Amino acid sequence: MDNPLKGRDLLTLGDLTPKELTHLLDLAVAQKLEWSQGHRTRPLEGKAVALIFMKPSLRTRVSFEVGVNRLGAHPVVLGGTDTVFSRGETIKDSVKVLERYVDCICIRTFAQSMVEEIAHYSSVPVVNMLTDEHHPCQGLADLLTIKERFGRLAGLNFTYVGDGNNMASTYLLAGALSGMNVTIASPAGFEPAEGVMAQAQGIAEETGARLTIASDPKQAVADANVVCTDTWASMGQEDEHEERTQAFADYTVDESLMAAAAPDAVFMHCLPAHRGEEVTDAVMDAPCSIIYDEAENRLHAQKALLSLILG
Ligand code: CP
C-alpha cells in the first residue's frame, strides 16, 4: 500500500484507521524478523528525532532512543524540566525552533492538550510518548505482542482489570481498530473516559469489536484470551495511593483470577508493575506472563511507526 502515514502525527490510537494499524503492525513484524536475521537497513539516515520527557521513563526512553538509532536517525533526548518548556518560553516558540532542527517531535507529558498544542504548531510529525489520557505507542506494542502470540487480533477477548486510566482508553481504541473485543473492569468512579468510549464504539461499528465496561473482575475475565492490568496510581497520582489501594482491593490479578480466564490466557502489563498490588508475583512470573515480550515490542512497534511517519 502507499504510505498514508507519511508526515502524520500519532497523538492517540484514534489517529489511525483499521487499515493503517494493520499495515503498521505487519511492518513491525517484518522489521523485527529482518533485524533478527541480521539485516541492518538505515531508512532514516540523516534525520533527527527529539525525544522530550517531562515524566520519568525506562522503557519508552530506551526503546525510542535505541529504535531511532537503529533506523539510522539521531535521537536528541531532552529532559522537559531543564531544557524545553521550562523557562517561560511559549510552546509555540519552542516548537517553531525545534522543527528547524529535527524531523519529528516525540513527547511524554501530562495533559493531552499539550501534545495537541505542539502538533498544532509543528510542521514536523508529533508522537505522543504518554500523556495522562493516552499511551498510543504502548498500545501498538501490546497489539503486536498479542498478534505474535495468537496469530490474529480480531475476535480475541481482551480484559483489562483496574484503573480506567490512559491505558484503559488506549485499549478501547486498540480493540476497536483491530476487531478485538475489549472489556474494562473498574471500580465505580474509576471507569474509562466516556468520550473515548464513545469514539471507540464508533470505530468498532466498522470492525465488529465488542467493547464492554464491567465492574466484577471475575465475570470480566471469563473467556479472556488476554488479562491485563496497570498501576492503580499513575504518575502524578502518588498522593492518592492509599485511597486507591482501598478502592482497588478486589482488583488484584492473582492466580485465581487468571484461572477464571480462558485456558490459553496470557497476562500482560505495560510496566512498571507494583508487585503485590495490582498483580501478584505468581502471575508476573508465571509461564502465561508475556510482560517482557511486551516491553521488547515497544522497540519494534515504534520503529515501524517512525519508519512510516518519517518515510
Ligand atoms: N510502559 C512504559 O511506558 O514504561 P516507562 O514509563 O518506563 O517508559
Coordinates of C-alpha atoms and ligand atoms in Angstrom, one line a residue:
M1 CA 0.0 0.0 0.0
D2 CA 1.0 3.6 -0.4
N3 CA 2.2 5.3 2.8
P4 CA -0.7 7.4 4.1
L5 CA 1.1 7.8 7.4
K6 CA 3.9 9.8 6.0
G7 CA 4.1 13.2 7.8
R8 CA 1.3 12.3 10.2
D9 CA 1.1 12.7 13.9
L10 CA 0.2 10.0 16.4
L11 CA -1.4 11.7 19.4
T12 CA -3.9 8.8 20.1
L13 CA -4.6 5.5 18.5
G14 CA -7.7 7.1 17.2
D15 CA -5.5 8.9 14.7
L16 CA -5.1 5.6 12.8
T17 CA -7.6 3.8 10.6
P18 CA -8.0 0.0 11.0
K19 CA -6.2 -0.5 7.7
E20 CA -3.3 1.8 8.7
L21 CA -3.0 -0.1 12.0
T22 CA -2.8 -3.4 10.2
H23 CA -0.1 -2.1 7.9
L24 CA 1.9 -0.7 10.7
L25 CA 1.8 -4.0 12.7
D26 CA 2.7 -6.0 9.6
L27 CA 5.7 -3.7 9.0
A28 CA 6.7 -4.2 12.7
V29 CA 6.6 -8.0 12.3
A30 CA 8.7 -7.8 9.1
Q31 CA 11.3 -5.4 10.5
K32 CA 11.6 -7.5 13.7
L33 CA 12.3 -10.6 11.6
E34 CA 14.7 -8.8 9.4
W35 CA 16.6 -7.4 12.4
S36 CA 16.8 -10.9 14.0
Q37 CA 18.2 -12.3 10.7
G38 CA 21.0 -9.7 10.8
H39 CA 19.6 -7.3 8.1
R40 CA 20.6 -3.8 9.0
T41 CA 19.0 -1.1 7.0
R42 CA 19.0 2.6 8.0
P43 CA 15.9 4.1 6.3
L44 CA 16.0 7.3 8.3
E45 CA 19.7 8.1 7.8
G46 CA 20.4 11.9 8.2
K47 CA 17.2 12.6 10.1
A48 CA 16.9 13.7 13.8
V49 CA 14.2 13.0 16.3
A50 CA 13.6 15.0 19.5
L51 CA 12.5 12.8 22.5
I52 CA 11.2 15.1 25.2
F53 CA 10.5 13.6 28.7
M54 CA 8.5 15.6 31.2
K55 CA 7.9 12.5 33.3
P56 CA 10.1 9.6 34.3
S57 CA 10.6 6.6 31.9
L58 CA 12.6 3.5 31.5
R59 CA 11.0 1.5 28.6
T60 CA 9.9 4.5 26.5
R61 CA 13.2 6.4 26.9
V62 CA 15.4 3.4 26.0
S63 CA 13.2 1.9 23.3
F64 CA 12.8 5.2 21.5
E65 CA 16.5 6.1 21.7
V66 CA 17.7 2.7 20.5
G67 CA 15.0 2.5 17.9
V68 CA 15.8 5.9 16.4
N69 CA 19.5 4.9 16.3
R70 CA 18.7 1.5 14.6
L71 CA 16.8 3.4 11.9
G72 CA 19.8 5.5 11.2
A73 CA 18.5 8.7 12.7
H74 CA 19.9 10.8 15.5
P75 CA 17.9 10.9 18.8
V76 CA 18.0 14.2 20.8
V77 CA 16.9 13.3 24.3
L78 CA 15.6 16.3 26.2
G79 CA 14.5 16.5 29.8
G80 CA 11.5 18.7 30.0
T81 CA 12.4 20.2 33.3
D82 CA 15.8 21.5 32.3
T83 CA 15.5 22.3 28.6
V84 CA 12.3 22.9 26.7
F85 CA 9.1 24.2 28.2
S86 CA 10.9 25.2 31.4
R87 CA 12.0 28.8 31.2
G88 CA 8.7 30.5 30.4
E89 CA 9.2 30.2 26.7
T90 CA 5.9 29.5 24.9
I91 CA 5.0 26.2 23.4
K92 CA 4.7 27.9 20.1
D93 CA 8.2 29.4 20.2
S94 CA 9.8 26.2 21.5
V95 CA 8.1 24.1 18.7
K96 CA 8.9 26.6 15.9
V97 CA 12.6 26.4 17.0
L98 CA 12.7 22.6 17.4
E99 CA 11.2 22.0 14.0
R100 CA 14.2 23.8 12.4
Y101 CA 16.5 21.2 13.9
V102 CA 14.6 17.9 13.9
D103 CA 12.3 15.8 11.7
C104 CA 10.0 14.6 14.4
I105 CA 9.0 15.6 17.9
C106 CA 8.1 12.9 20.4
I107 CA 6.9 13.9 23.9
R108 CA 5.9 12.4 27.2
T109 CA 4.0 14.9 29.3
F110 CA 0.9 15.4 31.5
A111 CA -2.0 16.9 29.6
Q112 CA -3.1 15.6 26.2
S113 CA -3.9 19.2 25.4
M114 CA -0.2 19.9 25.4
V115 CA 0.7 17.4 22.7
E116 CA -2.3 18.7 20.7
E117 CA -0.9 22.2 21.1
I118 CA 2.5 21.1 20.0
A119 CA 1.1 19.3 17.0
H120 CA -0.9 22.4 16.1
Y121 CA 2.2 24.5 15.8
S122 CA 4.6 21.8 14.5
S123 CA 5.3 21.3 10.8
V124 CA 7.0 18.0 11.6
P125 CA 5.2 14.9 12.9
V126 CA 4.5 14.7 16.6
V127 CA 4.3 11.4 18.6
N128 CA 2.7 11.0 22.0
M129 CA 5.0 9.0 24.2
L130 CA 2.4 9.1 27.0
T131 CA 0.1 11.6 28.5
D132 CA -2.4 11.4 31.3
E133 CA -5.0 10.4 28.8
H134 CA -3.4 8.2 26.2
H135 CA -0.4 5.9 25.6
P136 CA -0.6 5.0 21.9
C137 CA 2.9 3.6 21.5
Q138 CA 2.3 1.2 24.3
G139 CA -1.0 0.2 22.6
L140 CA 0.9 -0.5 19.3
A141 CA 3.4 -2.7 21.2
D142 CA 0.7 -4.6 23.0
L143 CA -1.2 -5.3 19.8
L144 CA 2.0 -6.6 18.2
T145 CA 2.6 -8.8 21.2
I146 CA -0.9 -10.3 21.1
K147 CA -0.7 -10.8 17.4
E148 CA 2.6 -12.7 17.7
R149 CA 1.1 -14.9 20.4
F150 CA -2.3 -15.7 18.9
G151 CA -1.6 -15.1 15.2
R152 CA -4.6 -12.7 15.0
L153 CA -6.4 -9.9 16.8
A154 CA -9.9 -9.8 15.5
G155 CA -12.3 -11.9 17.6
L156 CA -9.9 -12.3 20.6
N157 CA -11.2 -11.4 24.0
F158 CA -9.0 -8.9 26.0
T159 CA -9.9 -7.9 29.5
Y160 CA -8.2 -5.1 31.4
V161 CA -8.7 -5.1 35.2
G162 CA -8.1 -1.9 37.1
D163 CA -8.0 1.8 36.8
G164 CA -9.8 3.4 33.8
N165 CA -6.6 5.4 33.0
N166 CA -4.7 6.2 29.9
M167 CA -4.0 2.5 29.2
A168 CA -7.7 1.7 29.5
S169 CA -8.5 4.4 27.0
T170 CA -5.7 3.1 24.7
Y171 CA -7.0 -0.5 24.9
L172 CA -10.6 0.6 24.0
L173 CA -9.2 2.3 20.8
A174 CA -6.8 -0.6 20.1
G175 CA -9.7 -3.1 20.3
A176 CA -12.0 -1.0 18.3
L177 CA -9.4 -0.6 15.5
S178 CA -8.3 -4.3 15.4
G179 CA -11.6 -6.0 15.9
M180 CA -10.5 -7.4 19.3
N181 CA -13.2 -7.5 22.0
V182 CA -12.2 -5.4 25.0
T183 CA -13.7 -5.5 28.5
I184 CA -12.6 -2.9 31.1
A185 CA -13.4 -3.9 34.7
S186 CA -13.0 -1.0 37.0
P187 CA -14.5 0.0 40.4
A188 CA -17.2 2.6 40.4
G189 CA -15.7 6.1 40.0
F190 CA -12.7 4.8 38.1
E191 CA -14.2 3.9 34.8
P192 CA -12.6 5.0 31.5
A193 CA -13.4 8.4 30.0
E194 CA -16.8 8.4 28.4
G195 CA -15.6 10.4 25.4
V196 CA -13.0 7.8 24.5
M197 CA -15.6 5.0 24.9
A198 CA -17.9 6.8 22.5
Q199 CA -15.1 7.3 20.0
A200 CA -14.1 3.7 20.3
Q201 CA -17.7 2.5 19.8
G202 CA -17.9 4.5 16.6
I203 CA -14.8 2.8 15.2
A204 CA -15.9 -0.6 16.5
E205 CA -19.0 -0.4 14.2
E206 CA -16.6 -0.8 11.3
T207 CA -14.5 -3.7 12.7
G208 CA -17.1 -5.5 14.8
A209 CA -15.2 -5.3 18.1
R210 CA -17.3 -5.6 21.2
L211 CA -16.4 -3.0 23.9
T212 CA -17.8 -3.5 27.4
I213 CA -17.4 -1.7 30.7
A214 CA -17.8 -4.0 33.7
S215 CA -17.2 -4.0 37.4
D216 CA -16.8 -7.6 38.5
P217 CA -13.3 -8.8 37.7
K218 CA -14.1 -12.5 37.8
Q219 CA -17.0 -12.1 35.4
A220 CA -15.0 -9.8 33.2
V221 CA -12.1 -12.3 32.6
A222 CA -14.4 -15.2 31.7
D223 CA -13.3 -16.4 28.2
A224 CA -10.5 -13.7 28.1
N225 CA -7.5 -14.7 26.0
V226 CA -5.6 -11.7 27.4
V227 CA -5.8 -10.5 31.0
C228 CA -4.1 -7.1 31.6
T229 CA -3.7 -4.6 34.3
D230 CA -1.8 -1.4 35.2
T231 CA -0.8 0.5 38.2
W232 CA -3.6 1.8 40.4
A233 CA -2.0 5.2 40.8
S234 CA -0.5 6.6 37.7
M235 CA 2.4 9.2 37.6
G236 CA 1.2 12.3 39.3
Q237 CA -1.4 10.4 41.5
E238 CA 1.0 9.2 44.1
D239 CA -0.8 11.2 46.8
E240 CA -3.9 9.1 46.1
H241 CA -2.1 5.8 46.7
E242 CA -3.8 4.9 50.0
E243 CA -7.3 5.8 48.8
R244 CA -6.8 4.0 45.6
T245 CA -5.4 0.9 47.3
Q246 CA -8.7 0.6 49.2
A247 CA -10.8 1.2 46.1
F248 CA -9.0 -1.4 44.0
A249 CA -8.6 -4.0 46.8
D250 CA -10.7 -6.6 44.8
Y251 CA -9.0 -5.9 41.5
T252 CA -5.6 -7.6 42.0
V253 CA -4.8 -10.0 39.2
D254 CA -3.8 -13.2 41.1
E255 CA -3.7 -16.9 40.2
S256 CA -7.4 -17.4 41.0
L257 CA -8.4 -14.6 38.6
M258 CA -6.2 -16.0 35.9
A259 CA -7.8 -19.4 36.4
A260 CA -11.2 -17.9 35.6
A261 CA -9.9 -16.8 32.2
A262 CA -9.6 -18.9 29.0
P263 CA -7.2 -21.9 29.3
D264 CA -4.7 -20.3 26.9
A265 CA -4.9 -16.8 28.5
V266 CA -1.8 -14.7 28.8
F267 CA -1.1 -11.9 31.3
M268 CA 0.1 -8.5 30.2
H269 CA 1.2 -5.4 32.0
C270 CA 2.8 -2.3 30.4
L271 CA 5.1 -1.9 33.4
P272 CA 6.3 -0.6 35.7
A273 CA 4.3 -3.0 37.9
H274 CA 3.7 -2.7 41.7
R275 CA 4.1 -6.4 42.6
G276 CA 1.6 -7.3 45.4
E277 CA -0.8 -4.5 44.4
E278 CA -2.4 -4.7 41.0
V279 CA -0.7 -8.1 40.3
T280 CA 0.9 -10.8 42.4
D281 CA 4.4 -12.1 41.9
A282 CA 3.0 -15.5 41.0
V283 CA 1.2 -14.1 38.0
M284 CA 4.0 -11.8 36.9
D285 CA 6.4 -14.7 36.9
A286 CA 4.0 -17.4 35.6
P287 CA 4.6 -19.1 32.2
C288 CA 1.5 -17.2 30.9
S289 CA 3.1 -13.9 31.6
I290 CA 4.4 -12.2 28.4
I291 CA 5.3 -8.9 30.1
Y292 CA 8.9 -8.9 28.8
D293 CA 7.9 -9.7 25.2
E294 CA 5.5 -6.7 25.6
A295 CA 8.3 -4.4 26.8
E296 CA 10.6 -5.6 23.9
N297 CA 7.9 -4.9 21.4
R298 CA 7.9 -1.2 22.3
L299 CA 11.1 -1.1 20.2
H300 CA 9.7 -2.9 17.2
A301 CA 6.4 -1.2 17.1
Q302 CA 7.9 2.3 17.4
K303 CA 10.5 1.6 14.7
A304 CA 7.6 0.7 12.3
L305 CA 5.8 3.8 13.4
L306 CA 8.7 6.1 12.8
S307 CA 9.6 4.4 9.5
L308 CA 6.2 5.2 8.2
I309 CA 5.7 8.7 9.5
L310 CA 9.2 9.8 8.6
G311 CA 9.5 7.5 5.5
Ligands
CP1 N1 5.3 1.3 29.8 C1 6.0 2.5 29.9 O1 5.7 3.5 29.3 O2 7.2 2.4 30.6 P1 8.1 3.7 31.0 O3 7.2 4.5 31.9 O4 9.2 3.1 31.8 O5 8.5 4.4 29.8

